């Protein structure tokens, strides 16, 4: 497995491979890898010959500097996992390499109204930062396909909008959420959960599963209200939102007949903010 710190070294590796007809997949990450990330690598192998994983904790997508500072960076562990998973190359640039003019460089594109809903309402500017770095990573790798996890459902939607905005010839593949045995969605942030937080965190998947199990039986408003009841009287958990939404617009679903419906949740568990979702249809 090769490690690249610069775009030029990465391109020097990739160009001959591309010239010989190899398909390239990019798996963008911020490190602190878990089996959810490895599932992206495994799925990437089905669509491409060469798998590049990027590890870059992107400063422009953090709204809280403390969150950026405490983001886990277990780099040796990450590299061992990627090597074991059969990744061909890791792109680990510095902040200066990705933002030569400084991380406050200008970036703003129209991502549609969904940018401002849900996560966008709690983390102002977050998706501008995400699409800014993903565009830079796409420019550096010029992949045929790029893999993203469904756990960040809104992020996938925003990246799709960015790809459409620039008309990029990149196929985006969304990979299913990988869960712990008890239902908790895998996340790099789970490492911050205390034992009691870890127990409490199960309410996210349980409330989503309640909606899935009862979708045919109950009206939309009752489903949502009853899902929110799971969070009442639970100390140590603050619900940010629980919504049953249209999967294209992220506006609340108006009818069960809409084509794409998804339940999404975000909650602060202890001091850790977790998100999760389940696609209903
Ligand atoms: O999902 C993530 O880890 C990040 O938002 C991404 C897509 C790597 C951009 O920094």
XYZ file of C-alpha atoms and ligand atoms in Angstrom:
291
model
C 0.000 0.000 0.000
C 1.447 3.332 -1.070
C 1.134 6.502 1.015
C 0.956 9.925 -0.645
C 1.239 13.289 1.048
C 1.036 15.428 -2.090
C -1.328 15.670 -5.046
C 1.618 15.467 -7.454
C 2.911 12.189 -5.970
C -0.607 10.764 -6.067
C -1.082 11.788 -9.708
C 2.318 10.321 -10.660
C 1.102 6.982 -9.222
C -2.368 7.109 -10.762
C -1.660 8.448 -14.270
C 0.022 5.316 -15.699
C -2.668 3.131 -14.116
C -5.407 5.231 -15.716
C -3.559 5.161 -19.053
C -3.573 1.360 -18.908
C -7.353 1.382 -18.466
C -7.603 0.741 -14.722
C -10.714 2.033 -12.972
C -10.062 4.118 -9.863
C -12.266 4.291 -6.754
C -11.916 6.949 -4.071
C -13.033 6.360 -0.489
C -12.856 9.781 1.214
C -12.536 9.629 5.014
C -11.411 11.692 7.955
C -9.679 8.646 9.479
C -10.508 7.009 12.827
C -11.568 4.114 10.664
C -14.002 1.394 11.675
C -15.669 -1.509 9.905
C -18.123 0.874 8.239
C -15.195 2.418 6.334
C -13.782 -1.000 5.534
C -17.156 -1.962 4.027
C -16.710 1.013 1.649
C -13.290 -0.350 0.624
C -14.768 -3.830 0.110
C -17.626 -2.485 -2.011
C -15.238 -0.265 -3.984
C -13.401 -3.403 -5.120
C -16.562 -4.479 -6.963
C -16.523 -1.334 -9.132
C -12.840 -0.473 -9.560
C -9.335 -1.961 -9.922
C -7.448 0.532 -7.777
C -8.743 1.758 -4.427
C -7.496 5.047 -3.006
C -8.566 6.042 0.486
C -8.067 9.624 1.617
C -7.540 10.503 5.264
C -7.927 14.210 5.893
C -9.580 15.920 8.853
C -11.032 18.826 6.937
C -11.039 22.050 8.982
C -13.603 23.855 6.808
C -16.459 21.489 7.677
C -16.175 21.892 11.457
C -18.365 24.549 12.990
C -16.947 24.009 16.474
C -13.133 24.369 16.795
C -13.208 22.096 19.887
C -14.824 19.356 17.788
C -12.029 19.690 15.201
C -9.389 19.557 17.925
C -10.813 16.468 19.612
C -11.498 14.575 16.369
C -9.684 11.222 16.828
C -6.545 10.680 14.688
C -5.284 7.109 15.286
C -3.206 7.108 12.105
C -1.117 3.938 12.653
C -4.260 1.952 13.380
C -5.978 3.398 10.290
C -3.074 2.481 8.015
C -2.965 -1.064 9.390
C -6.713 -1.458 8.746
C -6.428 -0.132 5.180
C -3.450 -2.348 4.415
C -5.336 -5.379 5.711
C -8.400 -4.407 3.665
C -6.359 -4.401 0.441
C -6.425 -0.657 -0.206
C -3.852 0.298 -2.868
C -3.063 3.856 -1.877
C -3.692 6.304 0.951
C -3.777 10.047 0.318
C -2.898 11.883 3.544
C -2.333 15.521 2.625
C -1.549 18.347 5.021
C -3.947 21.286 5.442
C -1.466 23.422 3.427
C -1.507 20.919 0.559
C -5.304 21.085 0.297
C -5.658 24.792 1.131
C -2.523 26.489 -0.220
C -4.205 29.889 0.136
C -5.372 29.132 3.678
C -8.444 27.269 4.945
C -10.484 30.483 4.749
C -10.317 30.510 0.940
C -13.548 31.409 -0.860
C -16.040 28.661 -1.609
C -19.752 28.840 -2.046
C -21.977 26.848 -4.362
C -25.722 26.393 -4.543
C -26.533 23.047 -2.918
C -30.282 23.578 -2.861
C -32.579 24.177 0.074
C -31.740 20.829 1.711
C -28.377 22.347 2.677
C -30.120 24.360 5.392
C -32.260 21.594 6.891
C -31.466 19.021 9.595
C -27.648 18.877 10.019
C -27.377 22.095 8.013
C -29.533 23.903 10.582
C -27.356 22.705 13.482
C -23.989 23.043 11.720
C -24.084 26.231 9.663
C -21.840 26.075 6.596
C -20.993 22.418 7.230
C -21.988 21.222 3.742
C -20.135 24.051 2.026
C -16.997 22.772 3.802
C -17.781 19.138 2.956
C -18.390 19.824 -0.736
C -15.350 22.112 -0.889
C -12.985 19.367 0.286
C -14.691 16.577 -1.657
C -14.329 18.636 -4.864
C -10.608 19.100 -4.071
C -10.227 15.361 -3.413
C -12.073 14.576 -6.655
C -9.720 16.946 -8.526
C -6.683 15.289 -6.947
C -7.752 11.690 -7.663
C -10.130 12.078 -10.642
C -11.790 8.794 -9.672
C -14.290 6.834 -11.768
C -16.334 6.052 -8.657
C -16.475 7.445 -5.131
C -17.896 5.692 -2.100
C -19.900 7.304 0.717
C -21.748 5.859 3.699
C -25.519 6.144 4.007
C -25.103 7.122 7.659
C -24.342 10.644 6.432
C -27.419 10.601 4.222
C -27.664 14.381 3.891
C -23.956 14.560 3.063
C -24.469 12.105 0.183
C -27.318 14.262 -1.120
C -25.160 17.402 -0.934
C -22.242 15.683 -2.697
C -24.640 14.489 -5.430
C -25.737 18.119 -5.850
C -22.111 19.290 -6.001
C -21.293 16.640 -8.641
C -24.320 17.804 -10.667
C -23.318 21.480 -10.189
C -19.867 20.871 -11.738
C -21.126 18.136 -14.062
C -18.367 15.767 -12.867
C -18.038 12.362 -14.570
C -17.908 10.471 -11.260
C -20.285 7.720 -10.167
C -21.276 8.031 -6.510
C -21.989 4.810 -4.663
C -23.829 4.920 -1.344
C -23.032 2.054 0.994
C -25.419 0.731 3.680
C -24.914 1.634 7.338
C -22.836 -0.887 9.260
C -24.114 -1.416 12.811
C -22.733 -2.912 15.993
C -24.541 -6.111 17.035
C -26.863 -4.166 19.322
C -27.863 -1.718 16.572
C -25.620 1.322 17.150
C -24.491 2.728 13.792
C -20.689 2.614 13.532
C -19.113 6.052 13.744
C -15.674 7.478 14.454
C -17.328 9.505 17.209
C -18.508 6.407 19.137
C -15.049 6.273 20.705
C -16.060 9.279 22.854
C -19.101 7.524 24.399
C -18.848 6.657 28.083
C -20.352 3.354 29.274
C -23.629 5.065 30.158
C -23.641 7.025 26.865
C -23.081 3.769 25.016
C -26.222 2.293 26.629
C -28.215 5.452 25.956
C -27.032 5.593 22.335
C -29.173 2.573 21.494
C -32.260 4.766 21.595
C -31.345 6.128 18.152
C -31.538 2.809 16.309
C -34.472 1.635 18.458
C -36.595 4.699 17.663
C -35.777 4.399 13.944
C -36.600 0.701 13.991
C -39.919 1.521 15.674
C -40.812 3.658 12.650
C -39.785 0.917 10.212
C -41.809 -1.714 12.120
C -44.939 0.419 12.394
C -44.854 2.346 9.123
C -47.816 0.526 7.588
C -49.862 0.643 10.822
C -49.658 4.255 12.032
C -50.129 7.703 10.449
C -46.940 9.728 9.808
C -47.462 12.234 12.621
C -48.154 9.525 15.160
C -45.073 7.573 14.034
C -42.901 10.639 14.499
C -44.455 11.625 17.849
C -44.138 8.128 19.242
C -40.529 7.867 18.040
C -39.763 11.133 19.868
C -41.280 9.678 23.066
C -38.345 7.244 23.185
C -36.173 10.242 24.154
C -38.425 11.632 26.868
C -37.213 11.140 30.434
C -33.855 9.786 29.246
C -31.222 11.741 31.111
C -27.962 12.330 29.244
C -29.643 12.533 25.827
C -30.747 15.666 23.989
C -32.731 15.077 20.840
C -31.861 17.584 18.087
C -34.349 16.239 15.561
C -36.295 13.149 14.630
C -37.995 13.417 11.278
C -39.677 11.283 8.676
C -38.669 13.058 5.515
C -38.727 12.953 1.764
C -35.385 11.409 0.782
C -34.847 13.885 -2.077
C -35.749 17.174 -0.412
C -35.343 16.283 3.294
C -38.576 18.222 3.908
C -40.995 16.390 6.220
C -42.839 13.688 4.249
C -46.388 14.826 3.572
C -47.793 11.457 2.609
C -46.809 7.821 2.883
C -47.160 7.580 -0.884
C -44.044 9.647 -1.578
C -41.443 7.664 -3.495
C -38.444 8.063 -1.188
C -39.068 8.226 2.535
C -36.451 8.121 5.248
C -36.406 8.526 9.025
C -33.464 10.579 10.297
C -32.336 11.398 13.805
C -29.635 13.425 15.550
C -29.084 13.543 19.293
C -26.433 14.598 21.721
C -25.522 11.566 23.832
C -23.488 12.833 26.784
C -21.081 15.202 25.033
C -21.103 13.315 21.723
C -23.441 14.205 18.884
C -24.655 11.151 16.960
C -26.710 10.842 13.791
C -28.482 7.833 12.295
C -31.152 7.041 9.734
C -33.146 4.223 8.185
C -34.559 4.278 4.676
C -38.232 3.373 4.700
C -38.650 3.179 0.946
O -17.778 11.747 5.862
C -16.629 12.186 6.063
O -15.776 11.511 6.672
C -16.244 13.570 5.568
O -17.322 14.441 5.650
C -15.669 13.545 4.144
C -16.678 13.075 3.112
C -14.439 12.652 4.099
C -15.233 14.973 3.755
O -14.296 15.474 4.640
